[in-house]
PDB file of N, CA and C in Angstrom:
ATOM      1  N   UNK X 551       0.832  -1.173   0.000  1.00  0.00           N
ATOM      2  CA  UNK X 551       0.000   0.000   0.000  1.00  0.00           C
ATOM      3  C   UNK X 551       0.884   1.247   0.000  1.00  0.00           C
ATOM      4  N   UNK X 552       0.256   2.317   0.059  1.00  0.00           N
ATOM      5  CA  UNK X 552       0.819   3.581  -0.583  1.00  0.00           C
ATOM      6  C   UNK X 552       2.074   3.758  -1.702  1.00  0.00           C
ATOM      7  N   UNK X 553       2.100   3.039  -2.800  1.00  0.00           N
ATOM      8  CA  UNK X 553       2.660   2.480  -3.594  1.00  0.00           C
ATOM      9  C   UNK X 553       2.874   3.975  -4.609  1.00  0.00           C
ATOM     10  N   UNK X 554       3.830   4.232  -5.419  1.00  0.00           N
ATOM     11  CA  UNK X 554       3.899   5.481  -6.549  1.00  0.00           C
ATOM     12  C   UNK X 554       3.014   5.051  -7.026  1.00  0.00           C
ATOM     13  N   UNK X 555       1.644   4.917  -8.242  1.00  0.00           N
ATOM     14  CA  UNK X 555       1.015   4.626  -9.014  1.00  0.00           C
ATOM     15  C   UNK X 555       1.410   5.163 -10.597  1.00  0.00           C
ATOM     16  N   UNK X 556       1.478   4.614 -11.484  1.00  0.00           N
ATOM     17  CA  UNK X 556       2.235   4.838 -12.747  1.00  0.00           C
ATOM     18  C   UNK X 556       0.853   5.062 -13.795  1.00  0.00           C
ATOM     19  N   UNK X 557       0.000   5.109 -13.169  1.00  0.00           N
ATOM     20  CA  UNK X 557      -1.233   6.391 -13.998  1.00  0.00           C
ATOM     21  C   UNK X 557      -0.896   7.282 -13.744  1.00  0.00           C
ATOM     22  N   UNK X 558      -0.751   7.912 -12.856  1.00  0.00           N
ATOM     23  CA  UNK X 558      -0.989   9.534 -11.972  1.00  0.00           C
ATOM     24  C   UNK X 558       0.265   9.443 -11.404  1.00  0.00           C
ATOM     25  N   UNK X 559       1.544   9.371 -11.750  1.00  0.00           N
ATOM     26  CA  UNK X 559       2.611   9.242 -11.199  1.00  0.00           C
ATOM     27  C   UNK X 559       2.563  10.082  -9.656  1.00  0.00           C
ATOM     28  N   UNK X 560       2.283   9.509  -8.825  1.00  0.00           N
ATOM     29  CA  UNK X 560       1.790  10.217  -7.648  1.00  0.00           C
ATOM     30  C   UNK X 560       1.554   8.933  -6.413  1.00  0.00           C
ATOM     31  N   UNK X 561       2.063   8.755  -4.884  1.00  0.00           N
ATOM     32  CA  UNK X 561       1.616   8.042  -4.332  1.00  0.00           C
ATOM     33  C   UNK X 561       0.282   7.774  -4.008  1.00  0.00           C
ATOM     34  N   UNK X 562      -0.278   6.217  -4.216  1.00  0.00           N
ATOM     35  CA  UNK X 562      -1.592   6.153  -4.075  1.00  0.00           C
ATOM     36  C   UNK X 562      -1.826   5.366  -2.904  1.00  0.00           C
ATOM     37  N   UNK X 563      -3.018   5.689  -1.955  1.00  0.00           N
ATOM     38  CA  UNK X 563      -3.275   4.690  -0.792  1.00  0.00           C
ATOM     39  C   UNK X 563      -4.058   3.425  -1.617  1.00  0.00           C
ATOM     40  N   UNK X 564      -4.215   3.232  -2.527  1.00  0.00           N
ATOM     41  CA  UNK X 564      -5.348   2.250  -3.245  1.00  0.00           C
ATOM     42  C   UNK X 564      -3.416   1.087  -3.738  1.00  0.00           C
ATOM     43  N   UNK X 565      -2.994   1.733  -4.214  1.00  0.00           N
ATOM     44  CA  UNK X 565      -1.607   1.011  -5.334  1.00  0.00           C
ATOM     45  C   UNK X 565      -0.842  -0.156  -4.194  1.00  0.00           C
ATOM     46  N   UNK X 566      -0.837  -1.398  -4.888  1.00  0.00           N
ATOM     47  CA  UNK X 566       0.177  -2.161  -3.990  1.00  0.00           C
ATOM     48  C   UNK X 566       0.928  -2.919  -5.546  1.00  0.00           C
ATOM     49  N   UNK X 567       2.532  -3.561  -4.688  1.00  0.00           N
ATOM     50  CA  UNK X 567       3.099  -4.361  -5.524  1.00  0.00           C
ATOM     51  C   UNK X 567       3.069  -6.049  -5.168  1.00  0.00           C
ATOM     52  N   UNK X 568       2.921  -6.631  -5.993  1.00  0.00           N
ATOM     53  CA  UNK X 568       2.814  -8.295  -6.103  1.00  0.00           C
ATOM     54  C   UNK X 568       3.520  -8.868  -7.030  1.00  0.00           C
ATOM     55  N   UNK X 569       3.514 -10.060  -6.351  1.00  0.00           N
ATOM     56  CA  UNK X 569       3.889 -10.738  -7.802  1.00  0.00           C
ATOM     57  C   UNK X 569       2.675 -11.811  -8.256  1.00  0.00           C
ATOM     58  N   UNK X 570       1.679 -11.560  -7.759  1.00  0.00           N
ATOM     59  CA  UNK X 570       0.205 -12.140  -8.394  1.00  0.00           C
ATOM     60  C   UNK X 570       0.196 -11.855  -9.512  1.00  0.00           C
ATOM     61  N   UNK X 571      -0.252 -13.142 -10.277  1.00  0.00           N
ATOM     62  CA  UNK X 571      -0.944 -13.034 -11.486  1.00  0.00           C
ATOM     63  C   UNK X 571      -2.244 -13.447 -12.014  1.00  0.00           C
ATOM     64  N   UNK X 572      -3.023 -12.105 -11.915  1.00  0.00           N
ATOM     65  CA  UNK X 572      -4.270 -12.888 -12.173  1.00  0.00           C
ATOM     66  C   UNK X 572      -5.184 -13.701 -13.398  1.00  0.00           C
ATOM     67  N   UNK X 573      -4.020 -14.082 -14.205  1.00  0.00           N
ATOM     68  CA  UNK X 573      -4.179 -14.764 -15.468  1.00  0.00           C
ATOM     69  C   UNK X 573      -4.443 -15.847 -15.219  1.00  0.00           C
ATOM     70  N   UNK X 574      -3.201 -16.162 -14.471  1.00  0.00           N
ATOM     71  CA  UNK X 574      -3.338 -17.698 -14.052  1.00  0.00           C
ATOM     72  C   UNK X 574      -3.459 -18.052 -12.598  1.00  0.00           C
ATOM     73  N   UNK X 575      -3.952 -17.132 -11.404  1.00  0.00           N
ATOM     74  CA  UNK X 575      -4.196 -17.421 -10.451  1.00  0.00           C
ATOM     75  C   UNK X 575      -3.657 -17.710  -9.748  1.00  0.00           C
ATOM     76  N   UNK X 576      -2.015 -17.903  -9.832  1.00  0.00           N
ATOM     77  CA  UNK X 576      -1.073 -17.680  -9.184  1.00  0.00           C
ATOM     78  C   UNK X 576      -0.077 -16.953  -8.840  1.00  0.00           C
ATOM     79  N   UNK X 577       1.063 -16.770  -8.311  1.00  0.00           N
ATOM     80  CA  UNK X 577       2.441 -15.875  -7.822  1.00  0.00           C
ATOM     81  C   UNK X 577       2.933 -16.475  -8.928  1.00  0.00           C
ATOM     82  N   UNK X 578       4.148 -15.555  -9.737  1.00  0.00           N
ATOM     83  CA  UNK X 578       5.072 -15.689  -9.707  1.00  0.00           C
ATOM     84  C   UNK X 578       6.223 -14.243 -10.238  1.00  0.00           C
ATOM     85  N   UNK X 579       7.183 -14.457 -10.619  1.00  0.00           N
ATOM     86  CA  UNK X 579       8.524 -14.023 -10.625  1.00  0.00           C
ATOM     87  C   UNK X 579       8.785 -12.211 -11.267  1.00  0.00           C
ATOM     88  N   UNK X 580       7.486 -11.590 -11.912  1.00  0.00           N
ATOM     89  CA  UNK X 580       7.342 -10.816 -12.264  1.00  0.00           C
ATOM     90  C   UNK X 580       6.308  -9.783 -11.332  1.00  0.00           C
ATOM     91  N   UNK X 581       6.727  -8.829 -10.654  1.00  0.00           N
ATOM     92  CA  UNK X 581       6.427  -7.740  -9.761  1.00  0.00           C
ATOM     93  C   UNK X 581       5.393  -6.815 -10.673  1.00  0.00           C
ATOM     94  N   UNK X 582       4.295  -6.858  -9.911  1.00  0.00           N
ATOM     95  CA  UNK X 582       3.147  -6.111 -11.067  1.00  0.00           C
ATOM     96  C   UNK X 582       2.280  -5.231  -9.652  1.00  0.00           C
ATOM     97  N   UNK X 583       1.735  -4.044 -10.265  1.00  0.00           N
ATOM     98  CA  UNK X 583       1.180  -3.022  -9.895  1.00  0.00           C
ATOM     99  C   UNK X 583      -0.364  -3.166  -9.703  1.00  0.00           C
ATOM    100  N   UNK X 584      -1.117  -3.141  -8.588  1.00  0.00           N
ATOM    101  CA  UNK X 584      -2.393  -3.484  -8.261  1.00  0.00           C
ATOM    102  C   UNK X 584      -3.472  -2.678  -7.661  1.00  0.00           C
ATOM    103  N   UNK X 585      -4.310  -2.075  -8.593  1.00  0.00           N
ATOM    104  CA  UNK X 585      -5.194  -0.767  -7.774  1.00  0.00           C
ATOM    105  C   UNK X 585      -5.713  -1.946  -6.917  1.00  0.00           C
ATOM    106  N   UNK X 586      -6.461  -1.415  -5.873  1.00  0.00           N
ATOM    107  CA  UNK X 586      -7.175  -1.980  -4.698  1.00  0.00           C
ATOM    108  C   UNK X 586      -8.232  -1.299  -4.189  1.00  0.00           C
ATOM    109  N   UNK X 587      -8.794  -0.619  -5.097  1.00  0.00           N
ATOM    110  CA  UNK X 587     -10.011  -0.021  -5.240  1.00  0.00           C
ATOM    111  C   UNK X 587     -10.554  -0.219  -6.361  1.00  0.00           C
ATOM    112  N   UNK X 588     -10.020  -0.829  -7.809  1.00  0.00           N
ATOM    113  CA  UNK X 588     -10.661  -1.446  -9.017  1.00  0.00           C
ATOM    114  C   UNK X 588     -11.865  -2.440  -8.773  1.00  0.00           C
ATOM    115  N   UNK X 589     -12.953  -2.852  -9.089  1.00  0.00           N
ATOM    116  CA  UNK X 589     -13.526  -3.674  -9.018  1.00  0.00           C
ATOM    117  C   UNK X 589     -13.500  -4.269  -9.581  1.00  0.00           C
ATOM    118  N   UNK X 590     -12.429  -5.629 -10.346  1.00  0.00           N
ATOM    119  CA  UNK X 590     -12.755  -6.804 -11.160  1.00  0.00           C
ATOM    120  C   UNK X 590     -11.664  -7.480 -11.017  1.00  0.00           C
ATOM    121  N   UNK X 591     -11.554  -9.024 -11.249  1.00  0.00           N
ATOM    122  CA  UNK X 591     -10.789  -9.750 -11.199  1.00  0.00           C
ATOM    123  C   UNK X 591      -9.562  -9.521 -11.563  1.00  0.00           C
ATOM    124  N   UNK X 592      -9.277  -8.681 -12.320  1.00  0.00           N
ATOM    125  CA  UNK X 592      -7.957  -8.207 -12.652  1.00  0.00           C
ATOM    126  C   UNK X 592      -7.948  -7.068 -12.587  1.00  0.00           C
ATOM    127  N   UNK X 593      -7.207  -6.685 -11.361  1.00  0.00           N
ATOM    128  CA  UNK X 593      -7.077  -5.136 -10.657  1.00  0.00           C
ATOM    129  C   UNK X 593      -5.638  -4.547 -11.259  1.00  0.00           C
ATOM    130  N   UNK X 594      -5.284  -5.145 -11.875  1.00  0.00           N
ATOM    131  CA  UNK X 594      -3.919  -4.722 -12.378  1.00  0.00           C
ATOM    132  C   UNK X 594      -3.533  -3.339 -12.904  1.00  0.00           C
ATOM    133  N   UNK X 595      -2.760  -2.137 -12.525  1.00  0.00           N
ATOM    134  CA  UNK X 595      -2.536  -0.754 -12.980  1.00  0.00           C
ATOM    135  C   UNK X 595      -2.312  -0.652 -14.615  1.00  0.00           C
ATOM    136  N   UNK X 596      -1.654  -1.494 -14.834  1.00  0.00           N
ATOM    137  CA  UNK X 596      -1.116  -1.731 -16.507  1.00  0.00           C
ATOM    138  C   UNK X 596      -2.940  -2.546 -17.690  1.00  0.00           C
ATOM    139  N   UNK X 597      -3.652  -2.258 -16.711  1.00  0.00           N
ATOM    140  CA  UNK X 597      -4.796  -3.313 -17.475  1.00  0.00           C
ATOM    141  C   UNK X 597      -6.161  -2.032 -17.290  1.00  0.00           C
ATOM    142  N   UNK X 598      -5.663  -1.103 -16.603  1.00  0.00           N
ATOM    143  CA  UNK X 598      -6.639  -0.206 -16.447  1.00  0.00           C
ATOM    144  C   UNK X 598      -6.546   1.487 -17.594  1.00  0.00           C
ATOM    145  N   UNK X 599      -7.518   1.570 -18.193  1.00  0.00           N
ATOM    146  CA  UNK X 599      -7.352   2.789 -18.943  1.00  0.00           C
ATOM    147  C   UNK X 599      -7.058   3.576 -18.351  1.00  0.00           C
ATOM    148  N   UNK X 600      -7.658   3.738 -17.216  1.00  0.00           N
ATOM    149  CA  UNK X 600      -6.953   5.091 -16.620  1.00  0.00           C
ATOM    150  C   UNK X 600      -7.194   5.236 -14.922  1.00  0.00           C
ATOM    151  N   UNK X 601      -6.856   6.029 -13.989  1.00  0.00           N
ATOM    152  CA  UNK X 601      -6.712   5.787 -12.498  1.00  0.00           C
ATOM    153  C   UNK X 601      -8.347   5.401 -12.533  1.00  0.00           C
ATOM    154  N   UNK X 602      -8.714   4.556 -11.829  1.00  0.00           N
ATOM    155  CA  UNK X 602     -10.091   4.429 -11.367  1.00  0.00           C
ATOM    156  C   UNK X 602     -11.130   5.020 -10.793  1.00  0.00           C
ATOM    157  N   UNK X 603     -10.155   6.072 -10.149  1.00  0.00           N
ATOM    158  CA  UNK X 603     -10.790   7.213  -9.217  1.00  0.00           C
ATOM    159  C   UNK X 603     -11.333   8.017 -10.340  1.00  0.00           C
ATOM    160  N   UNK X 604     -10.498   8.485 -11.197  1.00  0.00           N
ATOM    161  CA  UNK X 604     -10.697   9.287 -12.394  1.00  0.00           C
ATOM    162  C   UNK X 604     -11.819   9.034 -13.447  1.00  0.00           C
ATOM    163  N   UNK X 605     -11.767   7.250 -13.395  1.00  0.00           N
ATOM    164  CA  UNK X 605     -12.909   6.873 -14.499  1.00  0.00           C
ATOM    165  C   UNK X 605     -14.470   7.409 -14.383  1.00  0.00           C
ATOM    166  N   UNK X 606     -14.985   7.471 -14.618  1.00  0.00           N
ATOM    167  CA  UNK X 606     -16.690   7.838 -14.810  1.00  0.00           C
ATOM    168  C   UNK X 606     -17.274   6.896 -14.406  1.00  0.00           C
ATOM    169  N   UNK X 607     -18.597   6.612 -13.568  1.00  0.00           N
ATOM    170  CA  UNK X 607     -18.994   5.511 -13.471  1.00  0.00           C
ATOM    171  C   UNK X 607     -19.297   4.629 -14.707  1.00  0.00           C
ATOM    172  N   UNK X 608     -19.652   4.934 -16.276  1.00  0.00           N
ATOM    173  CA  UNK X 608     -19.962   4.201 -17.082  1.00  0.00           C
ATOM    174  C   UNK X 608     -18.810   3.723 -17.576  1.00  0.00           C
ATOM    175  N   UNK X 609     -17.129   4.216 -17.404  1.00  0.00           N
ATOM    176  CA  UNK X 609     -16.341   3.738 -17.744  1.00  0.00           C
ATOM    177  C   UNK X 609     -15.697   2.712 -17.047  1.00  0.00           C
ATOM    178  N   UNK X 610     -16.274   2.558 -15.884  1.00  0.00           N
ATOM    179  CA  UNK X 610     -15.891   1.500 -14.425  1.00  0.00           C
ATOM    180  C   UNK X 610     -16.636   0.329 -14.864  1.00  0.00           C
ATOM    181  N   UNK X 611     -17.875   0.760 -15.392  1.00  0.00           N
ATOM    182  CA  UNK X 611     -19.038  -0.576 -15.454  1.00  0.00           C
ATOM    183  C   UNK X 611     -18.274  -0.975 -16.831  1.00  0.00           C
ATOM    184  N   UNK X 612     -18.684  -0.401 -17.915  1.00  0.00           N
ATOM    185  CA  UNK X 612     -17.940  -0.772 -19.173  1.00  0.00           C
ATOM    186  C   UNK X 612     -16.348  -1.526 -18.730  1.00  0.00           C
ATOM    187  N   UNK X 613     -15.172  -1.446 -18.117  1.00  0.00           N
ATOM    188  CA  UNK X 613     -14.341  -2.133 -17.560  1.00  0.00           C
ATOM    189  C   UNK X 613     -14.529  -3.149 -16.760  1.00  0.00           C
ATOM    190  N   UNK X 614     -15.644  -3.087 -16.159  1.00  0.00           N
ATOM    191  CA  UNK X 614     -15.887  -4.313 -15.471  1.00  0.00           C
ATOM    192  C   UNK X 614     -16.304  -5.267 -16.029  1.00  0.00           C
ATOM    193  N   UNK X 615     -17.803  -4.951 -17.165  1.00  0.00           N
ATOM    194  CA  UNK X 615     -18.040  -5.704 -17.740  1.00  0.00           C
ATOM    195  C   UNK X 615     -17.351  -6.834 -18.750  1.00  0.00           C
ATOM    196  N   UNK X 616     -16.205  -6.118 -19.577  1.00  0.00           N
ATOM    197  CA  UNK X 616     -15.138  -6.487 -20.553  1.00  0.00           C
ATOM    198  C   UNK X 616     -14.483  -7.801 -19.751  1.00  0.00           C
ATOM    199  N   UNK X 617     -14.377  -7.406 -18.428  1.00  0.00           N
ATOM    200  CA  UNK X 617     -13.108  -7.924 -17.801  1.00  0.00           C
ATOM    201  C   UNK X 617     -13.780  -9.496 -17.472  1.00  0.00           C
ATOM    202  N   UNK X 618     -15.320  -9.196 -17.089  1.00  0.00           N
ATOM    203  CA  UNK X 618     -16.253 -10.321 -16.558  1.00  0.00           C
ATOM    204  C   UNK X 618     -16.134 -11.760 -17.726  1.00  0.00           C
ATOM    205  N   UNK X 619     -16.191 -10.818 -19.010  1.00  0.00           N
ATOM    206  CA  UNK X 619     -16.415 -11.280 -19.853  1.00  0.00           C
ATOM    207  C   UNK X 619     -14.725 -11.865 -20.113  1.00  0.00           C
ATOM    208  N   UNK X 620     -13.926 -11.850 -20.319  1.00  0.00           N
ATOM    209  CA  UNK X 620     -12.311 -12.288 -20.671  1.00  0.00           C
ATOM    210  C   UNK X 620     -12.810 -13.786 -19.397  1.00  0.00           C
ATOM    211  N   UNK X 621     -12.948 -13.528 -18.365  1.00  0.00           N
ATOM    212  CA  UNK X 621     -12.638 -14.174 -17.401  1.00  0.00           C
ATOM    213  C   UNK X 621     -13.940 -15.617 -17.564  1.00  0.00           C
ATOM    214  N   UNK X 622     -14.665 -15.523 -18.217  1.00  0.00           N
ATOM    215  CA  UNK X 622     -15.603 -16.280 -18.360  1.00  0.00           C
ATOM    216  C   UNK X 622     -15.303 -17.048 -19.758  1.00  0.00           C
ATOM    217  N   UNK X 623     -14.328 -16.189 -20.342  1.00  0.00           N
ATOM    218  CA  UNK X 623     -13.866 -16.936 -21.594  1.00  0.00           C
ATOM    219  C   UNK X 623     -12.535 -18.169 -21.431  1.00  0.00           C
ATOM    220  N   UNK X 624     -12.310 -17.227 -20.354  1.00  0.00           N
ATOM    221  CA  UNK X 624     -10.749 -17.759 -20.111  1.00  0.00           C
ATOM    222  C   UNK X 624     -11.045 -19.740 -19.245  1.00  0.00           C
ATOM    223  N   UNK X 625     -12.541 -19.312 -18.560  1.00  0.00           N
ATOM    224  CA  UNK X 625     -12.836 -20.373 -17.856  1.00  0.00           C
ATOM    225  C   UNK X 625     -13.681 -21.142 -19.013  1.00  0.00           C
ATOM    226  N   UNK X 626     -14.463 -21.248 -19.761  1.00  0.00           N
ATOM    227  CA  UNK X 626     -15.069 -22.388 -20.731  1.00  0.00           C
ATOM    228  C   UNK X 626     -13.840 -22.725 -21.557  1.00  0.00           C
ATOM    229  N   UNK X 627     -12.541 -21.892 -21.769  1.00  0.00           N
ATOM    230  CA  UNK X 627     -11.513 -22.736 -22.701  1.00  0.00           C
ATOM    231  C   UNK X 627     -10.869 -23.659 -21.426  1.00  0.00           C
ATOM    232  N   UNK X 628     -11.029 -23.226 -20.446  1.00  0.00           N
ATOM    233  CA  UNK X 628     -10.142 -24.159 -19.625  1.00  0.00           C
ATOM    234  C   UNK X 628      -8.546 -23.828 -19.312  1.00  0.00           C
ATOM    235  N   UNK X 629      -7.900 -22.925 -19.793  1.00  0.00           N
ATOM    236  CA  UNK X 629      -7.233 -21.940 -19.723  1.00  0.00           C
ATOM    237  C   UNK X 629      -6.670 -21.690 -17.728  1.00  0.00           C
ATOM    238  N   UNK X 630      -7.714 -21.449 -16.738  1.00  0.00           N
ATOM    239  CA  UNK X 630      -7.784 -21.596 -15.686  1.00  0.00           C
ATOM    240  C   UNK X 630      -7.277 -22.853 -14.710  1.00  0.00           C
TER     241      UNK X 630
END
């Protein structure tokens, strides 16, 4: 937490670093950037158009929705 955030180059109380990946549902070896105020399975800074705080609510839902949708794809290929 209170992490620089590389949208808004600016410290954020929402920004943490991991090495989660939420592709495949596990850790590993690559250090990635995580809003914690995003709402969707993949909270990732690099996966978000823009700070979340900033988005519009129709651009939050529209992101959420997209994301619902990858993740539901990702699970009928088996991919997961």
């Amino acid at each position: 937490m209170f992490e620089k955030c590389s949208k808004i180059d600016k410290v954020c109380g929402f920004c943490c670093v991991s090495t989660y990946n939420p592709d495949i549902f596990k850790h590993d070896d690559v250090k990635k950037e995580f809003c914690g105020i995003a709402g969707s399975y993949d909270t990732r800074v690099s996966s978000l158009p823009n700070c979340w705080l900033q988005m519009t609510k129709g651009q939050r839902s529209t992101y959420t929705k997209k994301k619902a949708d990858r993740l539901t794809v990702l699970q009928i290929s088996g991919r997961l």
